[in-house]
GROMACS .gro file of C-alpha atoms in nm:
model
  191
    1MET     CA    1  11.690  12.178   9.760
    2THR     CA    2  11.590  12.289  10.107
    3SER     CA    3  11.522  12.037  10.381
    4LYS     CA    4  11.162  12.164  10.379
    5GLU     CA    5  11.114  12.054  10.018
    6PHE     CA    6  11.298  11.728  10.079
    7TYR     CA    7  11.059  11.635  10.363
    8ARG     CA    8  10.759  11.738  10.154
    9LYS     CA    9  10.869  11.513   9.868
   10LEU     CA   10  10.948  11.227  10.105
   11LEU     CA   11  10.591  11.253  10.234
   12HIS     CA   12  10.473  11.268   9.873
   13ILE     CA   13  10.659  10.950   9.778
   14SER     CA   14  10.536  10.773  10.091
   15SER     CA   15  10.179  10.838   9.974
   16CYS     CA   16  10.234  10.565   9.713
   17SER     CA   17  10.147  10.336  10.004
   18ILE     CA   18   9.782  10.433   9.948
   19ALA     CA   19   9.786  10.319   9.584
   20LEU     CA   20   9.986  10.005   9.660
   21SER     CA   21   9.761   9.916   9.956
   22TYR     CA   22   9.464   9.948   9.722
   23LEU     CA   23   9.633   9.728   9.463
   24TRP     CA   24   9.770   9.458   9.694
   25PHE     CA   25   9.576   9.454  10.022
   26PHE     CA   26   9.243   9.639  10.019
   27LYS     CA   27   9.114   9.571   9.669
   28ASP     CA   28   8.762   9.666   9.769
   29ARG     CA   29   8.687  10.026   9.667
   30SER     CA   30   8.450  10.077   9.963
   31ILE     CA   31   8.720   9.987  10.214
   32MET     CA   32   8.972  10.220  10.048
   33LEU     CA   33   8.717  10.501  10.036
   34ILE     CA   34   8.651  10.458  10.408
   35ILE     CA   35   9.025  10.457  10.490
   36VAL     CA   36   9.124  10.747  10.265
   37GLY     CA   37   8.799  10.933  10.332
   38THR     CA   38   8.859  10.915  10.707
   39LEU     CA   39   9.215  11.045  10.664
   40THR     CA   40   9.087  11.323  10.437
   41ILE     CA   41   8.818  11.429  10.685
   42ILE     CA   42   9.071  11.430  10.971
   43SER     CA   43   9.305  11.642  10.760
   44LEU     CA   44   9.027  11.887  10.665
   45VAL     CA   45   8.917  11.919  11.029
   46ILE     CA   46   9.277  11.988  11.136
   47GLU     CA   47   9.307  12.249  10.857
   48LEU     CA   48   8.992  12.426  10.975
   49LEU     CA   49   9.082  12.406  11.343
   50ARG     CA   50   9.437  12.532  11.297
   51ASN     CA   51   9.296  12.848  11.142
   52LYS     CA   52   9.032  12.896  11.415
   53ASN     CA   53   9.192  12.771  11.738
   54ASN     CA   54   9.517  12.923  11.870
   55HIS     CA   55   9.604  12.617  12.081
   56ILE     CA   56   9.573  12.379  11.784
   57GLN     CA   57   9.754  12.628  11.561
   58LYS     CA   58  10.052  12.632  11.800
   59ILE     CA   59  10.064  12.251  11.816
   60PHE     CA   60  10.042  12.235  11.437
   61GLU     CA   61  10.315  12.497  11.395
   62ARG     CA   62  10.544  12.319  11.641
   63HIS     CA   63  10.521  11.989  11.453
   64PHE     CA   64  10.471  12.086  11.088
   65ASN     CA   65  10.586  12.443  11.014
   66PHE     CA   66  10.932  12.312  10.922
   67MET     CA   67  10.786  12.171  10.600
   68LEU     CA   68  10.512  12.422  10.514
   69ARG     CA   69  10.524  12.677  10.235
   70LYS     CA   70  10.448  13.044  10.304
   71ASN     CA   71  10.089  13.029  10.177
   72GLU     CA   72  10.024  12.719  10.393
   73ILE     CA   73  10.160  12.892  10.703
   74LYS     CA   74   9.921  13.179  10.631
   75GLY     CA   75   9.624  12.940  10.632
   76SER     CA   76   9.592  12.780  10.288
   77PHE     CA   77   9.531  12.407  10.278
   78THR     CA   78   9.854  12.208  10.298
   79GLY     CA   79   9.979  11.995  10.011
   80ALA     CA   80   9.909  11.688  10.228
   81THR     CA   81   9.540  11.775  10.250
   82TRP     CA   82   9.520  11.829   9.874
   83LEU     CA   83   9.704  11.499   9.823
   84LEU     CA   84   9.453  11.310  10.038
   85LEU     CA   85   9.161  11.481   9.864
   86GLY     CA   86   9.312  11.391   9.524
   87ASN     CA   87   9.356  11.030   9.636
   88PHE     CA   88   8.999  11.007   9.765
   89LEU     CA   89   8.840  11.154   9.449
   90THR     CA   90   9.055  10.938   9.221
   91ILE     CA   91   8.957  10.619   9.405
   92PHE     CA   92   8.592  10.732   9.408
   93ILE     CA   93   8.576  10.818   9.035
   94PHE     CA   94   8.790  10.555   8.866
   95PRO     CA   95   8.810  10.174   8.873
   96ILE     CA   96   9.111  10.028   9.053
   97PHE     CA   97   9.310   9.961   8.733
   98VAL     CA   98   9.287  10.334   8.648
   99ALA     CA   99   9.305  10.481   8.999
  100VAL     CA  100   9.627  10.303   9.100
  101PRO     CA  101   9.836  10.428   8.803
  102ALA     CA  102   9.693  10.780   8.840
  103LEU     CA  103   9.785  10.786   9.210
  104LEU     CA  104  10.134  10.653   9.138
  105TYR     CA  105  10.194  10.923   8.876
  106LEU     CA  106  10.116  11.171   9.154
  107SER     CA  107  10.316  11.013   9.436
  108ILE     CA  108  10.619  10.900   9.235
  109GLY     CA  109  10.625  11.107   8.916
  110ASP     CA  110  10.542  11.444   9.071
  111ALA     CA  111  10.785  11.396   9.360
  112ILE     CA  112  11.072  11.288   9.133
  113ALA     CA  113  10.999  11.581   8.898
  114ALA     CA  114  11.039  11.821   9.190
  115LEU     CA  115  11.348  11.651   9.339
  116VAL     CA  116  11.532  11.638   9.007
  117GLY     CA  117  11.396  11.973   8.889
  118LYS     CA  118  11.539  12.161   9.189
  119ASN     CA  119  11.886  12.057   9.076
  120PHE     CA  120  11.842  12.113   8.699
  121ARG     CA  121  11.701  12.461   8.650
  122ARG     CA  122  11.849  12.530   8.305
  123PHE     CA  123  11.547  12.439   8.089
  124THR     CA  124  11.230  12.563   8.251
  125ILE     CA  125  10.872  12.657   8.178
  126GLY     CA  126  10.782  12.915   8.440
  127ARG     CA  127  10.912  12.768   8.766
  128LYS     CA  128  10.904  12.406   8.644
  129SER     CA  129  11.210  12.223   8.519
  130LEU     CA  130  11.171  12.028   8.194
  131VAL     CA  131  11.449  11.794   8.305
  132GLY     CA  132  11.262  11.729   8.630
  133SER     CA  133  10.937  11.670   8.441
  134PHE     CA  134  11.110  11.428   8.204
  135PHE     CA  135  11.245  11.226   8.498
  136GLY     CA  136  10.903  11.242   8.663
  137PHE     CA  137  10.748  11.105   8.343
  138LEU     CA  138  11.012  10.831   8.319
  139CYS     CA  139  10.989  10.722   8.685
  140GLY     CA  140  10.607  10.729   8.674
  141LEU     CA  141  10.613  10.520   8.356
  142ILE     CA  142  10.861  10.267   8.497
  143PHE     CA  143  10.695  10.235   8.838
  144VAL     CA  144  10.344  10.196   8.697
  145SER     CA  145  10.472   9.949   8.435
  146LEU     CA  146  10.620   9.735   8.714
  147VAL     CA  147  10.289   9.700   8.901
  148ASN     CA  148  10.043   9.720   8.611
  149LYS     CA  149   9.889   9.393   8.497
  150VAL     CA  150   9.596   9.529   8.294
  151LEU     CA  151   9.671   9.840   8.088
  152PRO     CA  152   9.859   9.836   7.755
  153PHE     CA  153  10.200  10.004   7.764
  154HIS     CA  154  10.094  10.295   7.539
  155VAL     CA  155   9.810  10.379   7.781
  156VAL     CA  156  10.050  10.378   8.078
  157MET     CA  157  10.289  10.598   7.879
  158PHE     CA  158  10.024  10.855   7.781
  159GLY     CA  159   9.894  10.862   8.138
  160SER     CA  160  10.244  10.950   8.258
  161ILE     CA  161  10.283  11.214   7.986
  162VAL     CA  162   9.955  11.382   8.085
  163ALA     CA  163  10.052  11.367   8.454
  164MET     CA  164  10.375  11.556   8.385
  165ILE     CA  165  10.212  11.805   8.146
  166THR     CA  166   9.962  11.874   8.426
  167GLU     CA  167  10.254  11.916   8.667
  168ILE     CA  168  10.417  12.174   8.437
  169LEU     CA  169  10.108  12.380   8.354
  170PRO     CA  170  10.045  12.687   8.571
  171ILE     CA  171   9.696  12.574   8.673
  172THR     CA  172   9.564  12.749   8.984
  173ILE     CA  173   9.413  12.426   9.124
  174ASP     CA  174   9.664  12.227   9.331
  175ASP     CA  175   9.838  11.961   9.119
  176ASN     CA  176   9.788  11.702   9.396
  177LEU     CA  177   9.427  11.713   9.279
  178THR     CA  178   9.469  11.769   8.905
  179ILE     CA  179   9.746  11.516   8.831
  180PRO     CA  180   9.558  11.200   8.932
  181LEU     CA  181   9.224  11.322   8.796
  182LEU     CA  182   9.354  11.427   8.453
  183SER     CA  183   9.587  11.128   8.411
  184GLY     CA  184   9.301  10.898   8.520
  185LEU     CA  185   9.069  11.064   8.269
  186THR     CA  186   9.332  11.014   7.998
  187ILE     CA  187   9.357  10.642   8.079
  188MET     CA  188   8.976  10.609   8.069
  189ILE     CA  189   8.959  10.782   7.729
  190LEU     CA  190   9.236  10.564   7.585
  191ILE     CA  191   9.082  10.236   7.700
   0.00000   0.00000   0.00000
């Protein structure tokens, strides 16, 4: 695994602080929407400005190019922006007991799937490692089970399964958006 991917996944895992802050500190949806919405708007403005303003683009490149993928360097939204957008929409759409697990599947499960998958490339679907996805499922299941006080175990398990199936599928929409929304939808259907 390259240092670029390691830093990306470290940032990904650190985003679990959003879900855990929602669960433990800011239980009010409106407050979380203001916090995450503000961060999302800032990120979107930076994305737009870096593609329009050479000065901002140079500052952005100096500080963040070391962890960007080729399409992001060329101007596509970064994974961080998609992650914030996915967090915001998940908190907006789902109640807290659904949003928190869905966000943890994204921050923990998806990151672990990538970290493990880069080292176990033998069994793959496209560019995704089945071994990585299995560990992503398992870590998402364990982590959510540790903080969950509401959902039955089978619902937590199916949410994690759907999160990792979404991670594997070659969907053109960024999985930082699809993982929490589809796993959250699964939880809502099951309850």
